[in-house]
CSV table of C-alpha atoms in Angstrom, one decimal:
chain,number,residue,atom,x,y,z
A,132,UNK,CA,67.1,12.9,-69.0
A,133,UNK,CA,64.8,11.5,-66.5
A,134,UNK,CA,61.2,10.4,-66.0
A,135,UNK,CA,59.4,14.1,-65.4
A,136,UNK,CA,56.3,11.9,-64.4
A,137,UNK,CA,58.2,9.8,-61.9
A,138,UNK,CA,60.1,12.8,-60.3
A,139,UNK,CA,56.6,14.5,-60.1
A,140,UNK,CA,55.2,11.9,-57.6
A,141,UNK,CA,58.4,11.5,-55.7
A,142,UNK,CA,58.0,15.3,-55.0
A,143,UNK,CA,54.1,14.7,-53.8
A,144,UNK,CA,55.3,12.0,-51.4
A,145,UNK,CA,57.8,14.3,-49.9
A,146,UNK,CA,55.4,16.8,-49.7
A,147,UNK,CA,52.9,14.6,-47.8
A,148,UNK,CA,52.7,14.8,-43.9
A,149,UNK,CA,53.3,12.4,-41.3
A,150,UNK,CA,50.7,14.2,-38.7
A,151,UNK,CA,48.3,14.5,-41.2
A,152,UNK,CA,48.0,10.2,-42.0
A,153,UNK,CA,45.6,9.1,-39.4
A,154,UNK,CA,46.4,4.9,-40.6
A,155,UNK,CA,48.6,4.8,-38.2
A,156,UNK,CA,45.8,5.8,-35.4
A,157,UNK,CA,43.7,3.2,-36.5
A,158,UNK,CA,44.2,1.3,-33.1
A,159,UNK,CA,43.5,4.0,-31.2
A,160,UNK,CA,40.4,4.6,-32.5
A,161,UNK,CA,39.4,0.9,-32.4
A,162,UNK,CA,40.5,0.7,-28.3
A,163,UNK,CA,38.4,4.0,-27.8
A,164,UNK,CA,35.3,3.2,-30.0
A,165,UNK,CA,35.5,-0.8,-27.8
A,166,UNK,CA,35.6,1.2,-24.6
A,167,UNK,CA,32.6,3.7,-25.3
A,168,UNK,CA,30.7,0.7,-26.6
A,169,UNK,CA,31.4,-1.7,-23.3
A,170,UNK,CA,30.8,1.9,-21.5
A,171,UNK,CA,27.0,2.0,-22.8
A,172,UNK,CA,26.7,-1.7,-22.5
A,173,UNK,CA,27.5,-1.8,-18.6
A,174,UNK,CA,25.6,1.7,-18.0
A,175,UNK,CA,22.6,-0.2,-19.8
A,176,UNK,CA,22.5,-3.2,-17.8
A,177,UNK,CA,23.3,-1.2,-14.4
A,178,UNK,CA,20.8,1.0,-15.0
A,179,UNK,CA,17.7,0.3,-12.5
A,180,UNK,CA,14.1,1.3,-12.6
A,181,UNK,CA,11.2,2.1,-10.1
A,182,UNK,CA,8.4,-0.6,-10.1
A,183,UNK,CA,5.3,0.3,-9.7
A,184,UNK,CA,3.1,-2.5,-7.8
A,185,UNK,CA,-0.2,-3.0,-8.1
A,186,UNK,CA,-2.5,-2.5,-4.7
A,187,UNK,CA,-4.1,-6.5,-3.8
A,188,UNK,CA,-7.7,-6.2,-2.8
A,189,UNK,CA,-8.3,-9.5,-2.2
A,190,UNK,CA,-6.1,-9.5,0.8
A,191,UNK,CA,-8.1,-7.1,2.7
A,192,UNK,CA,-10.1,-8.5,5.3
A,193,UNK,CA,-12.5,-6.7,7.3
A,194,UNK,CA,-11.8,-8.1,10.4
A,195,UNK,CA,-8.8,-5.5,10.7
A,196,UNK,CA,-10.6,-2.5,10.9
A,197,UNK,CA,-12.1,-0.7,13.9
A,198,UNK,CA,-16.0,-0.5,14.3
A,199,UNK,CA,-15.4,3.0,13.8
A,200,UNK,CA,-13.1,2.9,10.5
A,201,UNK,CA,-15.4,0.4,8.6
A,202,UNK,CA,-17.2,3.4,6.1
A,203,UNK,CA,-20.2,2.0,4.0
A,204,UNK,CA,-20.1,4.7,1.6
A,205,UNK,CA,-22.8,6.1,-0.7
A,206,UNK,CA,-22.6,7.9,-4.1
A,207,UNK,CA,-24.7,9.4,-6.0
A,208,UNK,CA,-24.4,11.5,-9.3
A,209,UNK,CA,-26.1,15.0,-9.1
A,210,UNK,CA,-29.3,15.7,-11.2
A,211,UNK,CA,-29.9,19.1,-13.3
A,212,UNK,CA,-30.8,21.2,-10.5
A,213,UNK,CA,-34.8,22.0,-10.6
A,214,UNK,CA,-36.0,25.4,-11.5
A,215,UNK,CA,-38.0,26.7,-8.6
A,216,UNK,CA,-41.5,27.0,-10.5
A,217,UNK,CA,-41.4,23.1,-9.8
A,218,UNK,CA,-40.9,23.4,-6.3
A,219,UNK,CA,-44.3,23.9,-4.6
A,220,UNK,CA,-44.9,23.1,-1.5
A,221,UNK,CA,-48.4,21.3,-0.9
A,222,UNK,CA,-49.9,21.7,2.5
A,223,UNK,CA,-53.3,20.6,3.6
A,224,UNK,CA,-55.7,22.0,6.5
A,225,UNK,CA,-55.6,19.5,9.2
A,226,UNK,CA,-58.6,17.6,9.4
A,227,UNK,CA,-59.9,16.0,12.5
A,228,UNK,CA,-62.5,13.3,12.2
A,229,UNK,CA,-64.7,12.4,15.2
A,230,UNK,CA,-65.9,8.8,14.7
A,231,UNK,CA,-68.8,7.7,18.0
A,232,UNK,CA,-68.0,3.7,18.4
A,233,UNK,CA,-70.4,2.0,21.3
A,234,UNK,CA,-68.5,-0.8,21.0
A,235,UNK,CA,-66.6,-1.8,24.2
A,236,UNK,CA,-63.1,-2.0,24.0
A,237,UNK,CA,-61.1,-5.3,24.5
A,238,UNK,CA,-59.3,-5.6,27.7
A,239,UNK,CA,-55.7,-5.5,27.4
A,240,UNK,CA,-53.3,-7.8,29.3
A,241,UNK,CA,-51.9,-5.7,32.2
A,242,UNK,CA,-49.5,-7.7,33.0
A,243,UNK,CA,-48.1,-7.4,29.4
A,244,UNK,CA,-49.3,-3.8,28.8
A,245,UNK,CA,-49.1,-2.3,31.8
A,246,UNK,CA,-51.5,-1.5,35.3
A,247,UNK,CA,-53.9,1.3,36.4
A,248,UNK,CA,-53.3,3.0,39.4
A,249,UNK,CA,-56.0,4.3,42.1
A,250,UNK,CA,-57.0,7.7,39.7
A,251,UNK,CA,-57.8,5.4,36.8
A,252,UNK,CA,-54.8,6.5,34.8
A,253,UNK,CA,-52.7,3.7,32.8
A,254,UNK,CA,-48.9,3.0,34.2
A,255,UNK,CA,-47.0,1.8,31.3
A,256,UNK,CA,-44.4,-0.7,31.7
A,257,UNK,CA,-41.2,-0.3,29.5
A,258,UNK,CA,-40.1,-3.5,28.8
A,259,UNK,CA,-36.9,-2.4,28.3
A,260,UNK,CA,-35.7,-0.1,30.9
A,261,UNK,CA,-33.1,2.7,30.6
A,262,UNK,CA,-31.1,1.2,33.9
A,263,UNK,CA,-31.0,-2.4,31.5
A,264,UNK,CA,-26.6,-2.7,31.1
A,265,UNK,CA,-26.0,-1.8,27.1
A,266,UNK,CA,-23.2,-3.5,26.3
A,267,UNK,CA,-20.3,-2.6,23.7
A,268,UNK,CA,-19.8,-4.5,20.2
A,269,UNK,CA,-16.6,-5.2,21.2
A,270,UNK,CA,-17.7,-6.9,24.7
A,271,UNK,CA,-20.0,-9.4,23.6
A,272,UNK,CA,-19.3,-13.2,23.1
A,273,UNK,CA,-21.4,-13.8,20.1
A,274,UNK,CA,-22.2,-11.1,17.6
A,275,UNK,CA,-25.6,-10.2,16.2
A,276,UNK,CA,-27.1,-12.2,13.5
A,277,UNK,CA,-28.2,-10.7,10.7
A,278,UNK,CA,-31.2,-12.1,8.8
A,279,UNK,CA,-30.1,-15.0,6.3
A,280,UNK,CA,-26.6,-15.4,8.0
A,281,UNK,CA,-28.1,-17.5,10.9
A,282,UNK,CA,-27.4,-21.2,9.1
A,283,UNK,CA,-23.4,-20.3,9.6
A,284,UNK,CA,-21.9,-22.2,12.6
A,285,UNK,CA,-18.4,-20.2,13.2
A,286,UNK,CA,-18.7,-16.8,15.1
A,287,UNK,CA,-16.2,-15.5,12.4
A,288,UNK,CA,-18.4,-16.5,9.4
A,289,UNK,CA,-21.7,-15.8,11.3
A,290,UNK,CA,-19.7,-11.5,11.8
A,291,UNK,CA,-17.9,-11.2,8.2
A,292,UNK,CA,-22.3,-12.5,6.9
A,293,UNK,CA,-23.2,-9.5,9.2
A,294,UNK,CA,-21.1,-6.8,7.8
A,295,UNK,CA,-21.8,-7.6,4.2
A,296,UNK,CA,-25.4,-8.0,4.8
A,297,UNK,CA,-25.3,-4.3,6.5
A,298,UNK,CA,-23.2,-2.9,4.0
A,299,UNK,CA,-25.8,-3.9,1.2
A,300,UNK,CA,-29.0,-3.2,3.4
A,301,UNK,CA,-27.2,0.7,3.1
A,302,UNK,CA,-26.6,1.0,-0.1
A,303,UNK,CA,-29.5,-0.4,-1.2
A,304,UNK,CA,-31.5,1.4,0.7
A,305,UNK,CA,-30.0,4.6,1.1
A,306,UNK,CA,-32.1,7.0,-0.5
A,307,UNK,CA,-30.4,10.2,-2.0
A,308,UNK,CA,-33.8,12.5,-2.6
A,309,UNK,CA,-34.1,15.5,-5.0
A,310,UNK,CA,-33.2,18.3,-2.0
A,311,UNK,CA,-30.3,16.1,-0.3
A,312,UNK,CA,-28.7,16.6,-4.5
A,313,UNK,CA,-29.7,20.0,-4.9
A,314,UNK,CA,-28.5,21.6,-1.1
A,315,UNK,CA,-26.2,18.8,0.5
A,316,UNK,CA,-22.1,18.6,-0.3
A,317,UNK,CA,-21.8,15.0,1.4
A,318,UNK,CA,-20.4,14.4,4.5
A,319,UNK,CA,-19.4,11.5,6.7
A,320,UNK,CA,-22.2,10.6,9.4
A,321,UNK,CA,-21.8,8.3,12.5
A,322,UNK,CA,-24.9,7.0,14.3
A,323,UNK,CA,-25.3,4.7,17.2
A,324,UNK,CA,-28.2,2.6,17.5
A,325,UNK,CA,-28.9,-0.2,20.5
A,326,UNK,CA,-29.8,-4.1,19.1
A,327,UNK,CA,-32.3,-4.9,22.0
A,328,UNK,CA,-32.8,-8.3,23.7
A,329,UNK,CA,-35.2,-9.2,21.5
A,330,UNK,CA,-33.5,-8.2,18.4
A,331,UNK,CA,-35.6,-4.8,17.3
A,332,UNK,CA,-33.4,-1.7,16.5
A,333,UNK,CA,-33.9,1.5,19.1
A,334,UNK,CA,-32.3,4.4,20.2
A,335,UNK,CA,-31.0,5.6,17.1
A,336,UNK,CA,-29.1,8.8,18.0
A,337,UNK,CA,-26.4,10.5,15.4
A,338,UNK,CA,-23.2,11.4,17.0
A,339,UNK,CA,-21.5,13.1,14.3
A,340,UNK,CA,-22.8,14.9,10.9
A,341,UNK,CA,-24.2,18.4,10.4
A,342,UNK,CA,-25.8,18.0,7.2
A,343,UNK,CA,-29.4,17.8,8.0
A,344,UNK,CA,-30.7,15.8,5.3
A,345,UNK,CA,-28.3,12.9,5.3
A,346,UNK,CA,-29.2,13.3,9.3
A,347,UNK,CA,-32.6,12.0,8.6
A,348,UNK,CA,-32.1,10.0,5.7
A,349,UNK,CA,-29.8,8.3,8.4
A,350,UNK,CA,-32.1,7.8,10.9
A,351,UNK,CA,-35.0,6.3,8.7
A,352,UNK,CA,-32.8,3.9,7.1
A,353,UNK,CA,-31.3,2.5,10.7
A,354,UNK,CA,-34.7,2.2,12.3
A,355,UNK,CA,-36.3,0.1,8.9
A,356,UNK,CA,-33.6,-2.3,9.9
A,357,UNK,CA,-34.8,-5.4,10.1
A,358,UNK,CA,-35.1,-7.4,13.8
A,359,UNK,CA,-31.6,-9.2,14.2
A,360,UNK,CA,-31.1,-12.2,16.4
A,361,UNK,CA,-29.5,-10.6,19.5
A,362,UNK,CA,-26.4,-10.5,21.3
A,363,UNK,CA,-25.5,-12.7,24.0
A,364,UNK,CA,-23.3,-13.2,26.6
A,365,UNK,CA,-22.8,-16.2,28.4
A,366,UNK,CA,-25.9,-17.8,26.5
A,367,UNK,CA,-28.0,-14.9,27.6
A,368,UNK,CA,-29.4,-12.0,24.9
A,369,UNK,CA,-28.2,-9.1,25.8
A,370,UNK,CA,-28.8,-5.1,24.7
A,371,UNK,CA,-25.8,-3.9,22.6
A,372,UNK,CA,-24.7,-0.7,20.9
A,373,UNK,CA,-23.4,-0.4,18.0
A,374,UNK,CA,-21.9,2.5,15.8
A,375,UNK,CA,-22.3,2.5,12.1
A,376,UNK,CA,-20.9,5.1,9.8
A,377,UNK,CA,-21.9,5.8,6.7
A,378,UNK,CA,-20.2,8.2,3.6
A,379,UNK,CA,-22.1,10.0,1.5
A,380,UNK,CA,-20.3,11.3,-1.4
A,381,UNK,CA,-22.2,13.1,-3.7
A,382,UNK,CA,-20.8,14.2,-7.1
């Protein structure tokens, strides 16, 4: 008689199936698992990505820009708005004062002042007439000085001194009151002002804005400029216009 145990597992190894060992697949599934690994590997390094650059302020330069695209803008952060038991409006009778002087009046200079004519009656002498040439920013030689930037020899220096000495006179300056917060939205205004020959600020006119607030807020803060050195043009001061827009952003 024979082994039962031995014939036992010679019967389980006939049994046994050759699709069902998977030892002999072994290569396969190392060549796939390399290919899927060098697959994600090359994807990885191929892959590419958006960079994001940062904006470079410092290479701005003012001298770019148009008169009319260089903005001084101004912003201000709304208040609580009043209730309107705190606005009263305080108004006082006019009252007219007659004062008797027997002093004699000094003479004035007529030649400075102006002349009488035949009738008695004073002929004032603009010193500044209106048929005067106004000339263009962009047609003079040499640029206006602004106060403190006069010590500066280069006509570049002596402009870029200009612009930042506006641009702070604005916004420091620039008064945003208690209605301009409670009524205005902000807007973008553009006024034109003429630098005379003798350096004094006139002729202030607005040429774009609707809001009448910033209007006037515009229009007392050009005239309180302060008297520039004037334009000239071949070594002679000159009248000039000039166009300065201002933003007002209120928030």
């Amino acid at each position: 008689m024979g082994n039962p145990l031995k014939e036992n597992r010679m019967s389980l190894k006939v049994r046994k199936s050759v699709k069902a060992d998977l030892e002999h697949k072994r290569p396969l599934f190392l060549i796939l698992g390399l290919v899927l690994s060098l697959s994600l590997t090359y994807l990885s390094l191929e892959w590419s990505f958006a960079e994001r650059s940062l904006l470079n302020f410092e290479s701005c330069n003012l001298d770019l820009f148009d008169e009319e695209d260089w903005v001084i803008p101004i912003t201000s952060v709304r208040k609580p708005i009043l209730s309107s038991s705190n606005l009263q409006l305080k108004t006082q009778p006019d009252i007219i004062k007659v004062v008797t002087n027997a002093s004699a009046m000094p003479s004035l200079n007529a030649a400075l002042f102006g002349s009488f004519d035949e009738e008695g009656f004073e002929e004032i002498i603009d010193p500044f007439p209106s048929d005067m040439p106004t000339f263009h920013f962009t047609a003079v030689e040499s640029k206006p000085i602004f106060k403190g930037c006069d010590k500066l020899v280069r006509e570049e220096d002596r402009f870029d001194c200009f612009q930042e000495k506006l641009l702070g006179f604005v916004a420091q300056n620039f008064h945003v009151n208690d209605q301009m917060m409670m009524f205005s939205s902000g807007e973008k205004v553009f006024i034109e002002f003429v630098i005379e020959k003798d350096g004094s600020v006139k002729n202030a006119t607005i040429i774009r804005g609707e809001d009448q607030f910033i209007r006037a807020e515009a229009m007392r803060l050009v005239k309180s400029l302060p008297e520039f050195t004037p334009a000239k043009i071949n070594g002679k001061p000159v009248r000039m216009s000039y166009m300065l827009p201002i933003n007002v952003k209120l928030q």
